[in-house]
C-alpha cells in the first residue's frame, strides 16, 4: 500500500492549484474548463489515470474531481492520490492555457 499522507502533507505537496482536503480525501473544482471541449478532454485524461478511488462530475460550468484511498478501516490520502492530483492539475493547466 502506498504511504499515507496527512492533510498538511498533501496540501504542501500538491501546490496551489485548488485542491482542497475534505474529510479523508481531496477534491478540486475546475471552473475555467469549457464544457464540451476542455471538459471532455480532461475527463478522458482523468479516466485513463483512474487507478485509485475517484469521482468525476461534469456540470454545465464546472468539472469536479475527488480522490480518496479506501482501506479496510479508513478513508485516507496516499502518495498515489498525490501523484494523481498533480497529473490532473497538469492536464487542467494545459487545457486552460
PDB file of N, CA and C in Angstrom:
ATOM      1  N   UNK A   1       0.835  -1.180   0.000  1.00  0.00           N
ATOM      2  CA  UNK A   1       0.000   0.000   0.000  1.00  0.00           C
ATOM      3  C   UNK A   1       0.876   1.238   0.000  1.00  0.00           C
ATOM      4  N   UNK A   2       0.507   2.257  -0.791  1.00  0.00           N
ATOM      5  CA  UNK A   2       1.287   3.499  -0.817  1.00  0.00           C
ATOM      6  C   UNK A   2       1.290   4.176   0.554  1.00  0.00           C
ATOM      7  N   UNK A   3       2.280   5.017   0.763  1.00  0.00           N
ATOM      8  CA  UNK A   3       2.408   5.730   2.029  1.00  0.00           C
ATOM      9  C   UNK A   3       1.204   6.637   2.265  1.00  0.00           C
ATOM     10  N   UNK A   4       0.698   6.629   3.506  1.00  0.00           N
ATOM     11  CA  UNK A   4      -0.403   7.509   3.881  1.00  0.00           C
ATOM     12  C   UNK A   4       0.127   8.925   4.087  1.00  0.00           C
ATOM     13  N   UNK A   5      -0.687   9.906   3.731  1.00  0.00           N
ATOM     14  CA  UNK A   5      -0.317  11.305   3.893  1.00  0.00           C
ATOM     15  C   UNK A   5      -1.272  11.998   4.857  1.00  0.00           C
ATOM     16  N   UNK A   6      -0.752  12.927   5.615  1.00  0.00           N
ATOM     17  CA  UNK A   6      -1.627  13.777   6.421  1.00  0.00           C
ATOM     18  C   UNK A   6      -2.207  14.847   5.493  1.00  0.00           C
ATOM     19  N   UNK A   7      -3.310  15.477   5.896  1.00  0.00           N
ATOM     20  CA  UNK A   7      -3.837  16.572   5.073  1.00  0.00           C
ATOM     21  C   UNK A   7      -2.797  17.662   4.809  1.00  0.00           C
ATOM     22  N   UNK A   8      -1.981  17.981   5.803  1.00  0.00           N
ATOM     23  CA  UNK A   8      -0.939  19.009   5.644  1.00  0.00           C
ATOM     24  C   UNK A   8       0.092  18.577   4.605  1.00  0.00           C
ATOM     25  N   UNK A   9       0.510  17.331   4.655  1.00  0.00           N
ATOM     26  CA  UNK A   9       1.484  16.831   3.683  1.00  0.00           C
ATOM     27  C   UNK A   9       0.917  16.910   2.268  1.00  0.00           C
ATOM     28  N   UNK A  10      -0.350  16.550   2.103  1.00  0.00           N
ATOM     29  CA  UNK A  10      -0.981  16.627   0.788  1.00  0.00           C
ATOM     30  C   UNK A  10      -1.028  18.075   0.319  1.00  0.00           C
ATOM     31  N   UNK A  11      -1.512  18.976   1.166  1.00  0.00           N
ATOM     32  CA  UNK A  11      -1.593  20.403   0.808  1.00  0.00           C
ATOM     33  C   UNK A  11      -0.232  20.965   0.413  1.00  0.00           C
ATOM     34  N   UNK A  12       0.775  20.665   1.216  1.00  0.00           N
ATOM     35  CA  UNK A  12       2.114  21.182   0.944  1.00  0.00           C
ATOM     36  C   UNK A  12       2.668  20.655  -0.376  1.00  0.00           C
ATOM     37  N   UNK A  13       2.409  19.399  -0.672  1.00  0.00           N
ATOM     38  CA  UNK A  13       2.990  18.778  -1.857  1.00  0.00           C
ATOM     39  C   UNK A  13       2.228  19.075  -3.142  1.00  0.00           C
ATOM     40  N   UNK A  14       0.913  19.255  -3.065  1.00  0.00           N
ATOM     41  CA  UNK A  14       0.119  19.424  -4.281  1.00  0.00           C
ATOM     42  C   UNK A  14       0.234  20.834  -4.852  1.00  0.00           C
ATOM     43  N   UNK A  15       0.686  21.769  -4.046  1.00  0.00           N
ATOM     44  CA  UNK A  15       0.849  23.133  -4.552  1.00  0.00           C
ATOM     45  C   UNK A  15      -0.444  23.915  -4.467  1.00  0.00           C
ATOM     46  N   UNK A  16      -0.467  25.018  -5.165  1.00  0.00           N
ATOM     47  CA  UNK A  16      -1.586  25.953  -5.051  1.00  0.00           C
ATOM     48  C   UNK A  16      -2.434  25.939  -6.316  1.00  0.00           C
ATOM     49  N   UNK A  17      -2.989  24.787  -6.667  1.00  0.00           N
ATOM     50  CA  UNK A  17      -3.814  24.738  -7.867  1.00  0.00           C
ATOM     51  C   UNK A  17      -5.294  24.603  -7.565  1.00  0.00           C
ATOM     52  N   UNK A  18      -5.673  24.541  -6.308  1.00  0.00           N
ATOM     53  CA  UNK A  18      -7.079  24.495  -5.977  1.00  0.00           C
ATOM     54  C   UNK A  18      -7.566  23.215  -5.330  1.00  0.00           C
ATOM     55  N   UNK A  19      -6.681  22.265  -5.080  1.00  0.00           N
ATOM     56  CA  UNK A  19      -7.084  21.055  -4.385  1.00  0.00           C
ATOM     57  C   UNK A  19      -7.406  21.391  -2.939  1.00  0.00           C
ATOM     58  N   UNK A  20      -8.472  20.805  -2.401  1.00  0.00           N
ATOM     59  CA  UNK A  20      -8.867  21.001  -1.012  1.00  0.00           C
ATOM     60  C   UNK A  20      -9.049  19.639  -0.355  1.00  0.00           C
ATOM     61  N   UNK A  21      -8.516  19.502   0.844  1.00  0.00           N
ATOM     62  CA  UNK A  21      -8.712  18.272   1.606  1.00  0.00           C
ATOM     63  C   UNK A  21     -10.095  18.354   2.245  1.00  0.00           C
ATOM     64  N   UNK A  22     -10.895  17.306   2.014  1.00  0.00           N
ATOM     65  CA  UNK A  22     -12.258  17.244   2.535  1.00  0.00           C
ATOM     66  C   UNK A  22     -12.453  15.865   3.141  1.00  0.00           C
ATOM     67  N   UNK A  23     -12.709  15.804   4.434  1.00  0.00           N
ATOM     68  CA  UNK A  23     -12.838  14.506   5.093  1.00  0.00           C
ATOM     69  C   UNK A  23     -11.538  13.737   4.952  1.00  0.00           C
ATOM     70  N   UNK A  24     -11.616  12.522   4.454  1.00  0.00           N
ATOM     71  CA  UNK A  24     -10.417  11.708   4.273  1.00  0.00           C
ATOM     72  C   UNK A  24      -9.832  11.798   2.889  1.00  0.00           C
ATOM     73  N   UNK A  25     -10.429  12.618   2.015  1.00  0.00           N
ATOM     74  CA  UNK A  25      -9.952  12.717   0.631  1.00  0.00           C
ATOM     75  C   UNK A  25      -9.673  14.152   0.233  1.00  0.00           C
ATOM     76  N   UNK A  26      -9.629  14.381  -1.065  1.00  0.00           N
ATOM     77  CA  UNK A  26      -9.374  15.721  -1.594  1.00  0.00           C
ATOM     78  C   UNK A  26     -10.225  15.921  -2.845  1.00  0.00           C
ATOM     79  N   UNK A  27     -10.548  17.181  -3.135  1.00  0.00           N
ATOM     80  CA  UNK A  27     -11.312  17.475  -4.344  1.00  0.00           C
ATOM     81  C   UNK A  27     -10.835  18.788  -4.959  1.00  0.00           C
ATOM     82  N   UNK A  28     -11.184  18.943  -6.221  1.00  0.00           N
ATOM     83  CA  UNK A  28     -10.867  20.166  -6.945  1.00  0.00           C
ATOM     84  C   UNK A  28     -12.064  20.497  -7.834  1.00  0.00           C
ATOM     85  N   UNK A  29     -12.412  21.766  -7.890  1.00  0.00           N
ATOM     86  CA  UNK A  29     -13.473  22.261  -8.771  1.00  0.00           C
ATOM     87  C   UNK A  29     -12.809  23.100  -9.848  1.00  0.00           C
ATOM     88  N   UNK A  30     -12.958  22.692 -11.086  1.00  0.00           N
ATOM     89  CA  UNK A  30     -12.312  23.375 -12.208  1.00  0.00           C
ATOM     90  C   UNK A  30     -13.362  24.168 -12.970  1.00  0.00           C
ATOM     91  N   UNK A  31     -13.467  25.453 -12.653  1.00  0.00           N
ATOM     92  CA  UNK A  31     -14.480  26.323 -13.253  1.00  0.00           C
ATOM     93  C   UNK A  31     -14.074  26.836 -14.625  1.00  0.00           C
ATOM     94  N   UNK A  32     -12.790  26.897 -14.882  1.00  0.00           N
ATOM     95  CA  UNK A  32     -12.315  27.533 -16.107  1.00  0.00           C
ATOM     96  C   UNK A  32     -12.286  26.605 -17.313  1.00  0.00           C
ATOM     97  N   UNK A  33     -12.737  25.375 -17.156  1.00  0.00           N
ATOM     98  CA  UNK A  33     -12.722  24.427 -18.263  1.00  0.00           C
ATOM     99  C   UNK A  33     -14.046  24.505 -19.000  1.00  0.00           C
ATOM    100  N   UNK A  34     -13.977  24.675 -20.301  1.00  0.00           N
ATOM    101  CA  UNK A  34     -15.173  24.826 -21.127  1.00  0.00           C
ATOM    102  C   UNK A  34     -15.808  23.464 -21.354  1.00  0.00           C
ATOM    103  N   UNK A  35     -17.059  23.279 -20.916  1.00  0.00           N
ATOM    104  CA  UNK A  35     -17.722  22.000 -21.168  1.00  0.00           C
ATOM    105  C   UNK A  35     -17.793  21.714 -22.662  1.00  0.00           C
ATOM    106  N   UNK A  36     -17.663  20.438 -23.008  1.00  0.00           N
ATOM    107  CA  UNK A  36     -17.738  20.043 -24.403  1.00  0.00           C
ATOM    108  C   UNK A  36     -16.394  20.057 -25.090  1.00  0.00           C
ATOM    109  N   UNK A  37     -15.487  20.904 -24.675  1.00  0.00           N
ATOM    110  CA  UNK A  37     -14.152  20.937 -25.262  1.00  0.00           C
ATOM    111  C   UNK A  37     -13.145  20.499 -24.217  1.00  0.00           C
ATOM    112  N   UNK A  38     -12.836  21.368 -23.287  1.00  0.00           N
ATOM    113  CA  UNK A  38     -11.858  21.035 -22.260  1.00  0.00           C
ATOM    114  C   UNK A  38     -12.349  19.985 -21.292  1.00  0.00           C
ATOM    115  N   UNK A  39     -13.641  20.032 -20.963  1.00  0.00           N
ATOM    116  CA  UNK A  39     -14.176  19.067 -20.002  1.00  0.00           C
ATOM    117  C   UNK A  39     -14.058  17.647 -20.541  1.00  0.00           C
ATOM    118  N   UNK A  40     -14.380  17.448 -21.812  1.00  0.00           N
ATOM    119  CA  UNK A  40     -14.272  16.115 -22.405  1.00  0.00           C
ATOM    120  C   UNK A  40     -12.829  15.628 -22.387  1.00  0.00           C
ATOM    121  N   UNK A  41     -11.915  16.506 -22.751  1.00  0.00           N
ATOM    122  CA  UNK A  41     -10.502  16.151 -22.777  1.00  0.00           C
ATOM    123  C   UNK A  41      -9.998  15.824 -21.373  1.00  0.00           C
ATOM    124  N   UNK A  42     -10.385  16.647 -20.403  1.00  0.00           N
ATOM    125  CA  UNK A  42      -9.963  16.405 -19.025  1.00  0.00           C
ATOM    126  C   UNK A  42     -10.540  15.088 -18.530  1.00  0.00           C
ATOM    127  N   UNK A  43     -11.808  14.849 -18.796  1.00  0.00           N
ATOM    128  CA  UNK A  43     -12.440  13.614 -18.333  1.00  0.00           C
ATOM    129  C   UNK A  43     -11.758  12.389 -18.918  1.00  0.00           C
ATOM    130  N   UNK A  44     -11.447  12.418 -20.218  1.00  0.00           N
ATOM    131  CA  UNK A  44     -10.745  11.287 -20.831  1.00  0.00           C
ATOM    132  C   UNK A  44      -9.390  11.073 -20.162  1.00  0.00           C
ATOM    133  N   UNK A  45      -8.683  12.154 -19.901  1.00  0.00           N
ATOM    134  CA  UNK A  45      -7.369  12.049 -19.258  1.00  0.00           C
ATOM    135  C   UNK A  45      -7.497  11.496 -17.848  1.00  0.00           C
ATOM    136  N   UNK A  46      -8.480  11.987 -17.100  1.00  0.00           N
ATOM    137  CA  UNK A  46      -8.672  11.536 -15.722  1.00  0.00           C
ATOM    138  C   UNK A  46      -9.056  10.067 -15.696  1.00  0.00           C
ATOM    139  N   UNK A  47      -9.971   9.660 -16.554  1.00  0.00           N
ATOM    140  CA  UNK A  47     -10.400   8.264 -16.584  1.00  0.00           C
ATOM    141  C   UNK A  47      -9.232   7.354 -16.924  1.00  0.00           C
ATOM    142  N   UNK A  48      -8.350   7.794 -17.810  1.00  0.00           N
ATOM    143  CA  UNK A  48      -7.197   6.967 -18.163  1.00  0.00           C
ATOM    144  C   UNK A  48      -6.218   6.825 -17.000  1.00  0.00           C
ATOM    145  N   UNK A  49      -6.286   7.731 -16.025  1.00  0.00           N
ATOM    146  CA  UNK A  49      -5.417   7.678 -14.853  1.00  0.00           C
ATOM    147  C   UNK A  49      -6.067   6.962 -13.686  1.00  0.00           C
ATOM    148  N   UNK A  50      -7.271   6.483 -13.844  1.00  0.00           N
ATOM    149  CA  UNK A  50      -8.097   6.043 -12.714  1.00  0.00           C
ATOM    150  C   UNK A  50      -7.613   4.735 -12.108  1.00  0.00           C
ATOM    151  N   UNK A  51      -6.558   4.812 -11.341  1.00  0.00           N
ATOM    152  CA  UNK A  51      -6.106   3.638 -10.617  1.00  0.00           C
ATOM    153  C   UNK A  51      -6.210   3.867  -9.116  1.00  0.00           C
ATOM    154  N   UNK A  52      -7.120   4.725  -8.721  1.00  0.00           N
ATOM    155  CA  UNK A  52      -7.432   4.969  -7.315  1.00  0.00           C
ATOM    156  C   UNK A  52      -8.919   5.275  -7.219  1.00  0.00           C
ATOM    157  N   UNK A  53      -9.465   5.295  -6.022  1.00  0.00           N
ATOM    158  CA  UNK A  53     -10.874   5.649  -5.856  1.00  0.00           C
ATOM    159  C   UNK A  53     -11.044   7.118  -6.232  1.00  0.00           C
ATOM    160  N   UNK A  54     -11.893   7.361  -7.211  1.00  0.00           N
ATOM    161  CA  UNK A  54     -12.004   8.724  -7.724  1.00  0.00           C
ATOM    162  C   UNK A  54     -13.414   8.941  -8.235  1.00  0.00           C
ATOM    163  N   UNK A  55     -13.890  10.166  -8.113  1.00  0.00           N
ATOM    164  CA  UNK A  55     -15.183  10.552  -8.670  1.00  0.00           C
ATOM    165  C   UNK A  55     -14.975  11.766  -9.546  1.00  0.00           C
ATOM    166  N   UNK A  56     -15.664  11.791 -10.667  1.00  0.00           N
ATOM    167  CA  UNK A  56     -15.621  12.939 -11.560  1.00  0.00           C
ATOM    168  C   UNK A  56     -17.056  13.324 -11.889  1.00  0.00           C
ATOM    169  N   UNK A  57     -17.371  14.606 -11.713  1.00  0.00           N
ATOM    170  CA  UNK A  57     -18.688  15.123 -12.076  1.00  0.00           C
ATOM    171  C   UNK A  57     -18.505  16.267 -13.053  1.00  0.00           C
ATOM    172  N   UNK A  58     -19.324  16.276 -14.092  1.00  0.00           N
ATOM    173  CA  UNK A  58     -19.276  17.369 -15.055  1.00  0.00           C
ATOM    174  C   UNK A  58     -20.642  18.038 -15.065  1.00  0.00           C
ATOM    175  N   UNK A  59     -20.673  19.297 -14.715  1.00  0.00           N
ATOM    176  CA  UNK A  59     -21.903  20.078 -14.736  1.00  0.00           C
ATOM    177  C   UNK A  59     -21.794  21.098 -15.864  1.00  0.00           C
ATOM    178  N   UNK A  60     -22.748  21.984 -15.949  1.00  0.00           N
ATOM    179  CA  UNK A  60     -22.777  22.957 -17.043  1.00  0.00           C
ATOM    180  C   UNK A  60     -21.520  23.816 -17.100  1.00  0.00           C
ATOM    181  N   UNK A  61     -20.987  24.195 -15.959  1.00  0.00           N
ATOM    182  CA  UNK A  61     -19.854  25.123 -15.985  1.00  0.00           C
ATOM    183  C   UNK A  61     -18.709  24.735 -15.062  1.00  0.00           C
ATOM    184  N   UNK A  62     -18.663  23.487 -14.621  1.00  0.00           N
ATOM    185  CA  UNK A  62     -17.604  23.080 -13.701  1.00  0.00           C
ATOM    186  C   UNK A  62     -17.343  21.571 -13.818  1.00  0.00           C
ATOM    187  N   UNK A  63     -16.074  21.208 -13.643  1.00  0.00           N
ATOM    188  CA  UNK A  63     -15.680  19.802 -13.529  1.00  0.00           C
ATOM    189  C   UNK A  63     -15.178  19.615 -12.102  1.00  0.00           C
ATOM    190  N   UNK A  64     -15.707  18.615 -11.403  1.00  0.00           N
ATOM    191  CA  UNK A  64     -15.305  18.335 -10.029  1.00  0.00           C
ATOM    192  C   UNK A  64     -14.660  16.953 -10.002  1.00  0.00           C
ATOM    193  N   UNK A  65     -13.467  16.879  -9.417  1.00  0.00           N
ATOM    194  CA  UNK A  65     -12.753  15.605  -9.294  1.00  0.00           C
ATOM    195  C   UNK A  65     -12.449  15.392  -7.814  1.00  0.00           C
ATOM    196  N   UNK A  66     -12.759  14.203  -7.326  1.00  0.00           N
ATOM    197  CA  UNK A  66     -12.461  13.850  -5.943  1.00  0.00           C
ATOM    198  C   UNK A  66     -11.575  12.620  -5.878  1.00  0.00           C
ATOM    199  N   UNK A  67     -10.668  12.597  -4.926  1.00  0.00           N
ATOM    200  CA  UNK A  67      -9.732  11.486  -4.749  1.00  0.00           C
ATOM    201  C   UNK A  67      -9.761  11.000  -3.307  1.00  0.00           C
ATOM    202  N   UNK A  68      -9.655   9.696  -3.111  1.00  0.00           N
ATOM    203  CA  UNK A  68      -9.510   9.118  -1.778  1.00  0.00           C
ATOM    204  C   UNK A  68      -9.060   7.667  -1.941  1.00  0.00           C
ATOM    205  N   UNK A  69      -8.257   7.206  -1.008  1.00  0.00           N
ATOM    206  CA  UNK A  69      -7.893   5.787  -0.955  1.00  0.00           C
ATOM    207  C   UNK A  69      -8.684   5.166   0.178  1.00  0.00           C
ATOM    208  N   UNK A  70      -9.347   4.067  -0.124  1.00  0.00           N
ATOM    209  CA  UNK A  70     -10.183   3.384   0.861  1.00  0.00           C
ATOM    210  C   UNK A  70      -9.455   2.126   1.316  1.00  0.00           C
ATOM    211  N   UNK A  71      -9.170   2.062   2.617  1.00  0.00           N
ATOM    212  CA  UNK A  71      -8.562   0.869   3.188  1.00  0.00           C
ATOM    213  C   UNK A  71      -9.653   0.108   3.939  1.00  0.00           C
ATOM    214  N   UNK A  72      -9.288  -0.944   4.624  1.00  0.00           N
ATOM    215  CA  UNK A  72     -10.288  -1.735   5.345  1.00  0.00           C
ATOM    216  C   UNK A  72     -10.991  -0.928   6.425  1.00  0.00           C
ATOM    217  N   UNK A  73     -10.298   0.016   7.028  1.00  0.00           N
ATOM    218  CA  UNK A  73     -10.897   0.708   8.163  1.00  0.00           C
ATOM    219  C   UNK A  73     -10.862   2.234   8.083  1.00  0.00           C
ATOM    220  N   UNK A  74     -10.468   2.795   6.943  1.00  0.00           N
ATOM    221  CA  UNK A  74     -10.406   4.250   6.882  1.00  0.00           C
ATOM    222  C   UNK A  74     -10.365   4.776   5.450  1.00  0.00           C
ATOM    223  N   UNK A  75     -10.668   6.051   5.324  1.00  0.00           N
ATOM    224  CA  UNK A  75     -10.539   6.787   4.071  1.00  0.00           C
ATOM    225  C   UNK A  75      -9.377   7.741   4.279  1.00  0.00           C
ATOM    226  N   UNK A  76      -8.350   7.654   3.425  1.00  0.00           N
ATOM    227  CA  UNK A  76      -7.154   8.475   3.605  1.00  0.00           C
ATOM    228  C   UNK A  76      -6.576   8.885   2.260  1.00  0.00           C
ATOM    229  N   UNK A  77      -5.722   9.878   2.298  1.00  0.00           N
ATOM    230  CA  UNK A  77      -4.944  10.276   1.121  1.00  0.00           C
ATOM    231  C   UNK A  77      -3.602   9.562   1.172  1.00  0.00           C
ATOM    232  N   UNK A  78      -3.135   9.158  -0.012  1.00  0.00           N
ATOM    233  CA  UNK A  78      -1.860   8.455  -0.098  1.00  0.00           C
ATOM    234  C   UNK A  78      -0.963   9.141  -1.128  1.00  0.00           C
ATOM    235  N   UNK A  79       0.259   8.640  -1.212  1.00  0.00           N
ATOM    236  CA  UNK A  79       1.186   9.144  -2.224  1.00  0.00           C
ATOM    237  C   UNK A  79       0.620   8.917  -3.626  1.00  0.00           C
ATOM    238  N   UNK A  80      -0.152   7.866  -3.819  1.00  0.00           N
ATOM    239  CA  UNK A  80      -0.787   7.601  -5.108  1.00  0.00           C
ATOM    240  C   UNK A  80      -1.803   8.688  -5.444  1.00  0.00           C
ATOM    241  N   UNK A  81      -2.603   9.092  -4.451  1.00  0.00           N
ATOM    242  CA  UNK A  81      -3.566  10.180  -4.662  1.00  0.00           C
ATOM    243  C   UNK A  81      -2.843  11.481  -4.999  1.00  0.00           C
ATOM    244  N   UNK A  82      -1.746  11.736  -4.312  1.00  0.00           N
ATOM    245  CA  UNK A  82      -0.964  12.944  -4.576  1.00  0.00           C
ATOM    246  C   UNK A  82      -0.441  12.952  -6.004  1.00  0.00           C
ATOM    247  N   UNK A  83       0.093  11.833  -6.450  1.00  0.00           N
ATOM    248  CA  UNK A  83       0.607  11.747  -7.821  1.00  0.00           C
ATOM    249  C   UNK A  83      -0.513  12.000  -8.834  1.00  0.00           C
ATOM    250  N   UNK A  84      -1.667  11.410  -8.600  1.00  0.00           N
ATOM    251  CA  UNK A  84      -2.798  11.610  -9.491  1.00  0.00           C
ATOM    252  C   UNK A  84      -3.271  13.059  -9.464  1.00  0.00           C
ATOM    253  N   UNK A  85      -3.318  13.667  -8.290  1.00  0.00           N
ATOM    254  CA  UNK A  85      -3.721  15.076  -8.175  1.00  0.00           C
ATOM    255  C   UNK A  85      -2.778  15.973  -8.972  1.00  0.00           C
ATOM    256  N   UNK A  86      -1.501  15.709  -8.893  1.00  0.00           N
ATOM    257  CA  UNK A  86      -0.524  16.506  -9.644  1.00  0.00           C
ATOM    258  C   UNK A  86      -0.703  16.316 -11.145  1.00  0.00           C
ATOM    259  N   UNK A  87      -0.987  15.092 -11.581  1.00  0.00           N
ATOM    260  CA  UNK A  87      -1.205  14.824 -13.011  1.00  0.00           C
ATOM    261  C   UNK A  87      -2.483  15.496 -13.498  1.00  0.00           C
ATOM    262  N   UNK A  88      -3.555  15.441 -12.706  1.00  0.00           N
ATOM    263  CA  UNK A  88      -4.813  16.091 -13.082  1.00  0.00           C
ATOM    264  C   UNK A  88      -4.612  17.593 -13.183  1.00  0.00           C
ATOM    265  N   UNK A  89      -3.908  18.181 -12.227  1.00  0.00           N
ATOM    266  CA  UNK A  89      -3.640  19.617 -12.267  1.00  0.00           C
ATOM    267  C   UNK A  89      -2.838  19.989 -13.511  1.00  0.00           C
ATOM    268  N   UNK A  90      -1.877  19.150 -13.885  1.00  0.00           N
ATOM    269  CA  UNK A  90      -1.073  19.430 -15.085  1.00  0.00           C
ATOM    270  C   UNK A  90      -1.936  19.397 -16.337  1.00  0.00           C
ATOM    271  N   UNK A  91      -2.829  18.408 -16.444  1.00  0.00           N
ATOM    272  CA  UNK A  91      -3.733  18.327 -17.596  1.00  0.00           C
ATOM    273  C   UNK A  91      -4.658  19.537 -17.629  1.00  0.00           C
ATOM    274  N   UNK A  92      -5.196  19.921 -16.479  1.00  0.00           N
ATOM    275  CA  UNK A  92      -6.088  21.085 -16.420  1.00  0.00           C
ATOM    276  C   UNK A  92      -5.358  22.355 -16.806  1.00  0.00           C
ATOM    277  N   UNK A  93      -4.104  22.510 -16.392  1.00  0.00           N
ATOM    278  CA  UNK A  93      -3.325  23.700 -16.792  1.00  0.00           C
ATOM    279  C   UNK A  93      -3.130  23.730 -18.300  1.00  0.00           C
ATOM    280  N   UNK A  94      -2.851  22.581 -18.915  1.00  0.00           N
ATOM    281  CA  UNK A  94      -2.690  22.520 -20.373  1.00  0.00           C
ATOM    282  C   UNK A  94      -3.964  22.938 -21.095  1.00  0.00           C
ATOM    283  N   UNK A  95      -5.101  22.447 -20.614  1.00  0.00           N
ATOM    284  CA  UNK A  95      -6.385  22.728 -21.254  1.00  0.00           C
ATOM    285  C   UNK A  95      -6.751  24.205 -21.149  1.00  0.00           C
ATOM    286  N   UNK A  96      -6.426  24.815 -20.003  1.00  0.00           N
ATOM    287  CA  UNK A  96      -6.824  26.205 -19.797  1.00  0.00           C
ATOM    288  C   UNK A  96      -5.774  27.200 -20.259  1.00  0.00           C
ATOM    289  N   UNK A  97      -4.645  26.711 -20.712  1.00  0.00           N
ATOM    290  CA  UNK A  97      -3.561  27.629 -21.145  1.00  0.00           C
ATOM    291  C   UNK A  97      -3.881  28.275 -22.485  1.00  0.00           C
TER     292      UNK A  97
END
